Short mmCIF file of C-alpha atoms (C1' of nucleotides) in Angstrom, two decimals:
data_model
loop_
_atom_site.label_atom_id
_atom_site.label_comp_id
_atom_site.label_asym_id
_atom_site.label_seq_id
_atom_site.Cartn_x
_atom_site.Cartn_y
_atom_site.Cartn_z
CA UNK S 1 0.00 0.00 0.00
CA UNK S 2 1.71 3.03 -0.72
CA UNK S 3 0.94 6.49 1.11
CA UNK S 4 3.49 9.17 -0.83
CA UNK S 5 2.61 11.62 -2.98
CA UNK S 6 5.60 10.87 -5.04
CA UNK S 7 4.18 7.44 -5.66
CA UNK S 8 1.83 8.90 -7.76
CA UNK S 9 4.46 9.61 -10.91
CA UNK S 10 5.19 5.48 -10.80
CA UNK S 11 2.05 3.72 -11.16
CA UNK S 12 -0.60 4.35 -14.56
CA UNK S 13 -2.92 6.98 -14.50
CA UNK S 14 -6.08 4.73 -14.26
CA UNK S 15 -4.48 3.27 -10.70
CA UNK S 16 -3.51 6.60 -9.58
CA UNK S 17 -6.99 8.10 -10.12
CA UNK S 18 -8.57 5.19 -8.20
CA UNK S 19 -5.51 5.43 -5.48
CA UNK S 20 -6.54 9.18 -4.77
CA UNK S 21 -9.85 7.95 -3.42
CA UNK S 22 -9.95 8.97 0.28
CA UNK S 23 -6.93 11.31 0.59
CA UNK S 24 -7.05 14.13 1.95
CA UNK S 25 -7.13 17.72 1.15
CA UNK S 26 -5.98 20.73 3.56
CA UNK S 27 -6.70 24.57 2.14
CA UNK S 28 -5.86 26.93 4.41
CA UNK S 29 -5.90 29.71 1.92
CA UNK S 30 -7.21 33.47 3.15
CA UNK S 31 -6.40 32.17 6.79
CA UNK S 32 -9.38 29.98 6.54
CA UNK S 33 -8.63 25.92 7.76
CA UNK S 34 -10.94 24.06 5.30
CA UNK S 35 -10.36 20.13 4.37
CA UNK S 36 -12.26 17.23 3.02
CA UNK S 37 -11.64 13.84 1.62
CA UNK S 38 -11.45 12.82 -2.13
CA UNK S 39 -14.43 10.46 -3.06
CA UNK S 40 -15.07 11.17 -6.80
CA UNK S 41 -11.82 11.02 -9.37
CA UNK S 42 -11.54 11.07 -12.99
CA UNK S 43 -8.02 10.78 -15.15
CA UNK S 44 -6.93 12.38 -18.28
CA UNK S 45 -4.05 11.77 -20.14
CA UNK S 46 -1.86 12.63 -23.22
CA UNK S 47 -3.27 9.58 -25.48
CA UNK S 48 -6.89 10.78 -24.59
CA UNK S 49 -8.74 12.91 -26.55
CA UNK S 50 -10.62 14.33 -24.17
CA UNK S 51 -7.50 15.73 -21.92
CA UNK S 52 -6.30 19.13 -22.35
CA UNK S 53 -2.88 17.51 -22.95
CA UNK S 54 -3.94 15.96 -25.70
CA UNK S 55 -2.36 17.30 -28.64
CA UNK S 56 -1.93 20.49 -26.66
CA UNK S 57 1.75 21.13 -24.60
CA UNK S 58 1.15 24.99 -24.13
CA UNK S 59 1.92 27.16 -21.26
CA UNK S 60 -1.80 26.56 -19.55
CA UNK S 61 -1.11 22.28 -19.56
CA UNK S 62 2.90 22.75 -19.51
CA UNK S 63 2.02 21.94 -15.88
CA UNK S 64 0.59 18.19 -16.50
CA UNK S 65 3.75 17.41 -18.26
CA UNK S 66 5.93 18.25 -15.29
CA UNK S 67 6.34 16.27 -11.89
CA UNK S 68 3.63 14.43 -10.03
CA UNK S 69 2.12 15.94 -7.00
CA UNK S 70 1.49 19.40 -8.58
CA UNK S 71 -1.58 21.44 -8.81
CA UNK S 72 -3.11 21.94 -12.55
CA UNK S 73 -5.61 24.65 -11.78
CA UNK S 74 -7.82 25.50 -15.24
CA UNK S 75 -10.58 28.22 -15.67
CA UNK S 76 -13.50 27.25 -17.27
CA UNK S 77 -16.96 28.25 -18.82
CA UNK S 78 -15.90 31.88 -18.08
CA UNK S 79 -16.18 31.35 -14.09
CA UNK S 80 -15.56 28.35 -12.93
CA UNK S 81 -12.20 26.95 -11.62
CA UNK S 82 -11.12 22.77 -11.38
CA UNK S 83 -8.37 21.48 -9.87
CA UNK S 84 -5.86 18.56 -10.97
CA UNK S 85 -3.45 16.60 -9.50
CA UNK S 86 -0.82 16.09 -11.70
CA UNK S 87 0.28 12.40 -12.08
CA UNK S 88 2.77 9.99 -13.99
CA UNK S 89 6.66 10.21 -14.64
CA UNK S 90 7.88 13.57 -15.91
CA UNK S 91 7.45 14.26 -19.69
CA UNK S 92 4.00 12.37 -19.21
CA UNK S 93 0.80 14.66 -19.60
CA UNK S 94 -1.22 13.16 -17.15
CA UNK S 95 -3.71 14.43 -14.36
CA UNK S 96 -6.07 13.47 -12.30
CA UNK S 97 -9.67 16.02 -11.74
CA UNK S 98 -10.96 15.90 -8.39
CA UNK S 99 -14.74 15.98 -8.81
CA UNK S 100 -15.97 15.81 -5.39
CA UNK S 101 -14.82 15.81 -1.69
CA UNK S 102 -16.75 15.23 1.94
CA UNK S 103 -16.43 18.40 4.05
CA UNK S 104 -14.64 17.74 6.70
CA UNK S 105 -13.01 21.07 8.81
CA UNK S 106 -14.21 24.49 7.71
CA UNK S 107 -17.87 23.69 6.74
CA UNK S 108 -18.84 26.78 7.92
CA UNK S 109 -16.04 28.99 6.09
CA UNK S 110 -17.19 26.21 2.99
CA UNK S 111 -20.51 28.09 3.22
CA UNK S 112 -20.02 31.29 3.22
CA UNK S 113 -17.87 30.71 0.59
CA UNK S 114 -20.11 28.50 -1.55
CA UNK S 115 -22.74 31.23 -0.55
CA UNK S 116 -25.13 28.41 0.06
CA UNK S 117 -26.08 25.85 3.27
CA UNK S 118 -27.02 22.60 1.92
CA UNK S 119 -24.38 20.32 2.87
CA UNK S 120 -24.79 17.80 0.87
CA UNK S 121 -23.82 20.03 -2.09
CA UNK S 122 -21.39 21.98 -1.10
CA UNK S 123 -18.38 20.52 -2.70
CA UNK S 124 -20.05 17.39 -4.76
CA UNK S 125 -18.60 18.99 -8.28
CA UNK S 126 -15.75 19.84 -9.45
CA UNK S 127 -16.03 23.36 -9.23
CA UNK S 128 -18.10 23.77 -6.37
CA UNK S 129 -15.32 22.41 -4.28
CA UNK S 130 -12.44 24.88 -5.56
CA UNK S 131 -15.16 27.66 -4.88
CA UNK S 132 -15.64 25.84 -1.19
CA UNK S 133 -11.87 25.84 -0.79
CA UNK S 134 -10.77 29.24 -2.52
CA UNK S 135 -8.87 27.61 -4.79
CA UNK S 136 -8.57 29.25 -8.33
CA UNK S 137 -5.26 29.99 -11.19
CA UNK S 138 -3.45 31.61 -8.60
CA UNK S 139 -2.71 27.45 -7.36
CA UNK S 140 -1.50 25.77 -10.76
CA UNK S 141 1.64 24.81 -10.38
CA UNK S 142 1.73 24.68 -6.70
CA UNK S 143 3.58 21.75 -5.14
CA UNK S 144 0.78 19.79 -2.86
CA UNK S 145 3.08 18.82 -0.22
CA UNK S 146 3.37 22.67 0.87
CA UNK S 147 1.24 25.04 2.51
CA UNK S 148 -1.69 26.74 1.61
CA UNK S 149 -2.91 23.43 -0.39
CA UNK S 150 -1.71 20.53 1.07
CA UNK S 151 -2.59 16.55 -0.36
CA UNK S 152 -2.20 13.97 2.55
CA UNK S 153 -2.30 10.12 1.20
CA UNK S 154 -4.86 8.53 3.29
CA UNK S 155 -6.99 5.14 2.89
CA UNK S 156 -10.69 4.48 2.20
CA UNK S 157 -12.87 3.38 6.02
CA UNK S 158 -13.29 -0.30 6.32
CA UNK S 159 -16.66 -1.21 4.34
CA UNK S 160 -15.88 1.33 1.51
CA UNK S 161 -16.07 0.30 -2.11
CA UNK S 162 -15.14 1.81 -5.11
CA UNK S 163 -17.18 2.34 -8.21
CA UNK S 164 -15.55 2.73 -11.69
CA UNK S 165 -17.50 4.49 -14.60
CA UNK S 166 -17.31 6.54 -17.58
CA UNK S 167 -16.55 10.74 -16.89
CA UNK S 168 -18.91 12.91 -16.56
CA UNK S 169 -19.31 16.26 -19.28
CA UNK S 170 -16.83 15.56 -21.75
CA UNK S 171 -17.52 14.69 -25.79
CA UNK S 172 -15.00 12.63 -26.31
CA UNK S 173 -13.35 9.38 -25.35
CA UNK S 174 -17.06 8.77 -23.66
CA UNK S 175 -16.28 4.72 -23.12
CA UNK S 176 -13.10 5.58 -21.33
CA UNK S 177 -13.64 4.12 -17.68
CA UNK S 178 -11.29 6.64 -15.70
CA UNK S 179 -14.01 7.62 -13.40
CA UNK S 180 -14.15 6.48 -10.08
CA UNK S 181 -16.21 7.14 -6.67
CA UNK S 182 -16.80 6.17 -3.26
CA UNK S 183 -19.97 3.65 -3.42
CA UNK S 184 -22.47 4.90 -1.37
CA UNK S 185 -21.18 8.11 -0.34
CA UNK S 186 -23.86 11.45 -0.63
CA UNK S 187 -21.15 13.53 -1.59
CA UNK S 188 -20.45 12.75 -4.95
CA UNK S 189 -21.44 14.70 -7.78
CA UNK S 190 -24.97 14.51 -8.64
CA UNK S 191 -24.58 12.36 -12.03
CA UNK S 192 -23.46 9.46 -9.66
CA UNK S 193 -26.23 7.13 -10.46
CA UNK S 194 -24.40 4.41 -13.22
CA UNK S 195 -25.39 0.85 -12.07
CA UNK S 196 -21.92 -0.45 -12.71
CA UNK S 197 -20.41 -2.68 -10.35
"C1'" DC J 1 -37.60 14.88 -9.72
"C1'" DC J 2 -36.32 16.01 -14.26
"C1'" DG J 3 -34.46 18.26 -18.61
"C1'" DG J 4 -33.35 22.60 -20.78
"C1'" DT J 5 -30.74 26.75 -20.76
"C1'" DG J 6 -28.18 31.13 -19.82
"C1'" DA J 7 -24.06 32.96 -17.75
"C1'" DT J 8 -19.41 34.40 -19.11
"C1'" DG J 9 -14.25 34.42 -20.52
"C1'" DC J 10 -10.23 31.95 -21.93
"C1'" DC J 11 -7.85 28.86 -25.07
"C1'" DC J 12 -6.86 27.10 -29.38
"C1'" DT J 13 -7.86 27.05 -34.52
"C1'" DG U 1 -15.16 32.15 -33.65
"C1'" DG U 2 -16.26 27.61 -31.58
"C1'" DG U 3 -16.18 24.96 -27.75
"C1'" DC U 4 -15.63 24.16 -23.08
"C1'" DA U 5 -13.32 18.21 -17.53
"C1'" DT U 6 -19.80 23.56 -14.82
"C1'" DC U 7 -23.43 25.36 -12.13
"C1'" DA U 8 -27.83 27.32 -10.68
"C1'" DC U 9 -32.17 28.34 -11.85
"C1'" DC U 10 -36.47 27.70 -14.09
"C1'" DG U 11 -40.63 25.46 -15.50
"C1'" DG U 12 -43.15 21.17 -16.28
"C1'" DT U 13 -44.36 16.80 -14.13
#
DNA sequence: CCGGTGATGCCCT
DNA sequence: GGGCATCACCGGT
């Protein structure tokens, strides 16, 4: 079982999507302690035509090709914000989205944030979790194992299954099965509902 | 509960 | 200029 971020630029990017189920993440950005855990994932990579680094090494996904454990922070439908882990050896454009985490410290900072109450959906998307956790451009690049955006390896709770699945809002590469999520948890993102097993 | 749609700006062609 | 790894809101059911 391996608990390092840089075991992530050593294993495929299918089993380090998967892998980054239940880890933690730690914002304490604008002095405000917020975390969660990971329980939705989906990976992109350089031979996938639905990842920004396919076809496409430019200054915004320069980021994916360099080391593992680094933030790829992208802007997107003129106002919202998603964040990547990067993953894979260096040279490799790979990165994993994290679609959805389970508030854990902060909820009420999350809130007031989020500008809304409901729990349930307050970081169960993509964006609605950078928007939880302040997170925006400003990040990409950022090393993970530093302050104000911190990624600790953790393990899924005894009793905790994994569900894999296509992603979620892309056009292409729809049969690719690089989604996965904690079975059973309520905060995934709301398109959570694929039977397989 | 569900599907449709407008918001809004950056990146790449 | 087209498309986008999204979200919230609206109206019908």
């Amino acid at each position: 079982m391996s608990l390092l971020i840089d075991d992530l630029q050593n294993i495929d990017v299918a089993t380090a999507t998967k892998m980054l189920l239940g880890w933690q993440i730690i914002s304490t950005i604008n002095g405000q302690r917020i975390s969660g855990r990971i329980v939705e994932t989906e990976g992109y990579h350089q031979d996938d035509s639905a990842s920004h680094s396919f076809k496409h090494r430019t200054p915004r996904t320069e980021v994916m090709f360099g080391p593992a454990g680094h933030a790829y922070v992208y802007f997107t439908y003129g106002m919202h914000y998603c964040l990547n882990v990067v993953t894979g050896p260096e040279g490799r454009g790979e990165a994993v989205l994290i679609r959805a985490i389970e508030p854990i410290e902060g909820i009420d900072s999350m809130k007031k944030n989020r500008k809304k109450a409901d729990l349930t959906t307050l970081t169960n998307g993509p964006a609605k979790l950078c928007q939880a956790l302040s997170i925006n451009t400003a990040l990409t690049k950022h090393d993970l194992r530093k302050k104000p955006l911190l990624l600790i390896p953790d393990v899924l709770q005894k009793g905790e299954s994994i569900v894999q699945t296509t992603r979620i809002g892309i056009s292409q590469a729809k049969d690719a099965l690089l989604r996965f999520y904690v079975k059973d948890s309520q905060f995934v993102s709301k398109y959570s509902d694929e039977k397989s097993k």
